[in-house]
Every structure is written in structure tokens, then in C-alpha cells.
């Protein structure tokens, strides 16, 4: 078909193809530039930042310095909050995966009265906004003495992570061929063994997608931690948030701090793109 | 939510599949598997819903029944009304723009070999926190065009299309025939006569801002007022002959000149490349004025985070974060569109635009709807970006419901009103909740 095209239409195709490339490159730059701006700002001294824009480093590369990072890593508020982020994110992710798998398996393969109604109830909770729970849970946690602790933040994330976890895993587990489960059963596997030896390994892709999704969700959260953590248990997002009030005077804390907080999510993103995308696609409801 | 909703009705029902327990589990085992999830969901999600609904009918202290007073406040309280208005703007614009961009990117990236790289770049902001995105965009929206990228671009574009103020800081030098006329304008001390050449020398324009036409002395013309306006100074050579055009001096190309008689403008002209200008005979006896528009400060860009632009600016940052999400979902939908359909349309002579408009978009409509609805739910709860990007001075103007809820509940001690806001948010997502459950019920009960 190509060969039959006239010279004119081939030329038009060339031109429009060129325009398309230029357009996409410009758009791509627009998407990259803000992040590059943050990175380069974090690599300049505060005096330079207040004197000129970050693009100045292209003409004066000598401005680049790691001083802000060095200073930041000596700042115990920041390093402590980074650790808190880890202490919050890892358990909140593991708990959601484990508890969600147990329930997902029960909803997929066990028999009990009202099974499907219970499951639909959980699905209904998928889109409940976290805002509904902020005030009641603050009172509840205050009452049992875990307000302001890492445990409270973790619990809240687990609670609001579970509907999606159960939804995703139940649907995935339900697709496991019955014969596989029966074969294991005939080999004498009990319910627990069946769960850990057959269901969990077969559910790998869904569990990975869920885990990555939940990990990024919790790592990046600010609102929940803003309310349920205190100065000793706050994650990096909250620690940086308190600095935003004086924006302009402390860009040497904010820029490198924001970049450090992005490093882990970006690494996870680039390492597990496929799982992340499938998690996001399945999690479109959240 | 990813499967195409409309497809559920047309697909033949799947063969009934038994998911009866293979082990013949006892109910107690099932209960143990479910217990942790159900307890946590009950305590952390279901119970709070009930609590919030009840709490929203009680007053500030929680002791007195308040009826629907808290809900009335949703529509009477000034702060909440702004928040409500902004939320509507958010819900209308953010999802539609993000979805439209996602569609455009998804369709266009199919045509270039490095489409995957492009998608990666646009999708990447999804992975970072809204806090980080907020800080990123605080930098982007910095008011100073020398520091904020948005204004640097905006001023660049603006100055390309209008060179409004060519000569900031220009002013009369020593023994000048000009004097200040108030408001930044300059005027000749004495009236001008037709048939003589007038000199309007100024100094003070930075060399990099100067046009590069050499100044020329104007020739006198009978019945006309002619003259030259130029920079009476050359770097390295000084003023030369004071108030006289020297060969190395440059003309103020584009300078506007007005002839003023009794306070009225009777004629006006614009200087040519060499700084010369010609006014008609009617200017005879008038004073020549260089209006202030010649000298105003350079354009400084938009106040992105000021009261009027702050919401659109934050929506811009949201689109930066979420257009990639729309793009990836739509691209997945696009991958499942049968190529033969598109080819058939092309063979029938449809232009690319027609193929897009008449074939691609209708086929993708269910996916587009899912993406838009998902983003709407997401936007309804928008908090972090507004909280971080809006500076204190314009946070009231950028207010949204989730932010107002946070303020009312956690800094103004108004848990009743905050609960009413949260119940209102919940009511808005109930249609989606109902849709999810109904769709799944069909799948589950087979």
C-alpha cells in the first residue's frame, strides 16, 4: 500500500510525523522539567537559589554542591522521620498483604453462609473516603492510647488498604484452577498448607501488584500521618510539611528532603513498573 | 473497575464454575481466615462511617442534638462555600483535562518508536507523593521570572509577542531638553516648531536591551516636526557631543512620541529604526511627550499563586501527576481495540482525524468513562496539593472540602461540621459504590 502513495502524501506524512515528534518531545520536556528543577535546586546553595533560577547551573556548573544533602542527613528530625516512614510503610504493607490474602482466599474457596454478601460488603467499602474516618478514629485511638504512635498510623493504613486487597486477591485466587487445589488436597494438605504452599505462590503476581501499590500508597501518604502521628512518630512527608510554612527561607531543607523522599518510590517504580501499572489499573477505584 | 463496564451486558455468561470448597472446610476455619480482615474493616472503616453520620447531627461539644444545623453550615459558612465552589471547579476540570490529555498521549505515542519512554516520563509523577509534587510546583510557580519556571516561560512567550516596554529606566541626561512630566513620562521643556529638527536624547537603557539601529540626525522638513530620539551615550565612548547625535550612538527604535497642546494629544508618532520620527504640521507649537508606556518596568509574569489563579495552578500540578494514569489505562484499552476496524476505516478513505473521532473514541468510551469517574472520586478528596502549594495568603481562596474538613475538625474544634462535610463527601461517592457492588454481584453469583 505504501508504494502506491503519491510523493505528495508521503511528504505530508513525513511533515506530520516530524510535527508529532516535536510535539511529544516538548510535552515530555514539560513533564520532566519540574522534577529536574527540584533536583537541581537541591544541588545548589541557598544563596544561589535566592539569586537565580535552577537553570543557571547549565551555565555555571560550579554551583553544584552536595552541602544541602550533607546538612540534611545531620538533621535528626529528617533522618528520624525517614526511619519512621520505613517503620510505618513496611508493616502496613505486609499486614495488608497477609490479612488480605487470608480473607481473599476465604472469600474465593471456602464455604460459609452469606459469603458473597460479605464480599460485596467489602467491595462497597472500596471508595469510602478516608476523610470519613479521621475524626472517629482520632477519638478511638485517643481512647485506647495509640494516638500519635506508629501503631495507630499503621492500623489506619491497614484498615483502608484492606478493601482493595481483599477485592484484588479474591478475584485473582478465584481464577486458580480447581484441579490444582484438589490435587494438593489429595496429597493430604490441610487448609493452612494449601494456603501457604499453593494459593500464595500462585497468587504471586497479584500479591506483588498489591504490595507495590500499597507500599507506594503508604510511603507517599501525608494526610493520615498528619493527623495520627506526633513529632516522634511522624514520617518524612509530615516532617517536610511543617517546613513548608516558611517556604523560601528553607529551600535547602525542602528541596533535598523532597528528593530523598522520592528516591524510594521512584526506585520501586522503575524496578517494578509492570506490577505497579497492574496495581494501579486494578486499583482504579481507590 | 478496569474491565469495560458495558461489556458485562453483552458478553455471554461464563460457564458456571464451582468454587465449592475443595477441603470441605469447617466454618470455624473460614471464620479464622476472615476474622482479622473483618475486625479491622469493622473497627476502622464501618464504625467510623456510623460515628460520623451520628456525630454530624450533634453540636460542637457533642452533647447537644443539633438537627441539621451542621449541614446548613455547608451552604452558609463562607469558608465552606468557597471550598464547595472550588471542589466543583476541580471535579469539572481536573478529570476532563487529565482524561483528554491521557487520550491524546495514548493515541499519539502509538505512532513513535520511543512511545514507551514517553509514557514512562509522563507516568512517573504517579509514583511520588503529593507532598513532593507540591514542593516541586511551589518552585515551578515562583513569582519571580528569574526563579520560577512557569513565569520564565510565560514571560518569554509574552515578550516574544509584544515588546511593550522597550526602554525601562531610560531618563534624561545632563542639560536635557526633556523634563519629567509625572507618571513616568517625559516632556520637552519648550514647544517645538515645524521645520526644525528636535532632539530627544535619553540615557540609561542597558546595552543588552537596546535596539541596534544607529541613530541618525533627522532632516528638517517644512510644515512638519521632525526629530530624533536616541541614547545619548555609547559604552566606552561616553556621551560624545552632549545632546547631539554621534555616529556610534543608537536610536530608540519604536519609541512613542506624542505632541501635546494644552494637555491634549494632537499628534503622535513612533520612532523608526534610526530613532527618527516625523509629526504633521498640527504638532507645531506643541510640546513633545514620551509617554510612560515607553518606560514601564518589564513584564513580570503572572501571580500563579495569587487569589485568582491559585486553583487553576494547583489543578495544573494535579494534571501533571495524573495525566499519566489516564494515559496508561487508555493505552491498555487502545491495545484491545481491533486494528482491523481502524484499518478498514482508513481504507475507506477516512482521514486520521475521522478515524480518531468516529472509531477510536467511541470504542474507548467505556474506558474513558472509567478513567474520568476514577479521577472524579480522587479529586473529590484532594487535600495534599492544595495544603502544600497554596501559600498562607491565598489558602482561603484555594480552599477545598477536604482541607476545610481538616481545618474544622483539627484546628477549629468543630467536629460536628467536619463530620457533616465527611458525610457529604461519602454521599457523593455512594453512586459509584452502588455501581461497583451491582457489577460485581453479577460476576460473583454464578
Short mmCIF file of N, CA, C and O in Angstrom, two decimals, chain B residues 8 25 75 164 170 172 174 313 381:
data_model
loop_
_atom_site.label_atom_id
_atom_site.label_comp_id
_atom_site.label_asym_id
_atom_site.label_seq_id
_atom_site.Cartn_x
_atom_site.Cartn_y
_atom_site.Cartn_z
N UNK B 8 -20.13 -6.11 30.23
CA UNK B 8 -20.77 -7.11 31.08
C UNK B 8 -22.11 -7.54 30.53
O UNK B 8 -22.50 -8.70 30.65
N UNK B 25 -14.21 -27.31 54.21
CA UNK B 25 -13.77 -26.61 55.42
C UNK B 25 -14.87 -26.48 56.47
O UNK B 25 -16.02 -26.25 56.14
N UNK B 75 -23.76 25.18 53.54
CA UNK B 75 -24.16 26.10 52.49
C UNK B 75 -24.19 27.55 52.95
O UNK B 75 -24.47 28.44 52.16
N UNK B 164 6.26 45.55 24.63
CA UNK B 164 5.53 46.69 25.14
C UNK B 164 6.45 47.76 25.69
O UNK B 164 6.37 48.91 25.29
N UNK B 170 15.02 54.34 31.13
CA UNK B 170 15.56 55.44 30.34
C UNK B 170 15.16 56.76 31.00
O UNK B 170 14.05 56.88 31.50
N UNK B 172 16.22 61.37 31.12
CA UNK B 172 17.01 62.46 30.52
C UNK B 172 18.37 62.57 31.18
O UNK B 172 18.52 62.31 32.39
N UNK B 174 22.22 64.96 31.36
CA UNK B 174 22.57 66.34 31.73
C UNK B 174 22.04 67.34 30.71
O UNK B 174 22.02 67.05 29.51
N UNK B 313 -3.84 26.88 39.02
CA UNK B 313 -2.42 26.50 39.09
C UNK B 313 -2.27 25.14 39.77
O UNK B 313 -1.50 24.29 39.32
N UNK B 381 -11.51 14.27 46.95
CA UNK B 381 -10.82 14.19 48.24
C UNK B 381 -9.50 14.95 48.22
O UNK B 381 -8.69 14.80 49.11
#
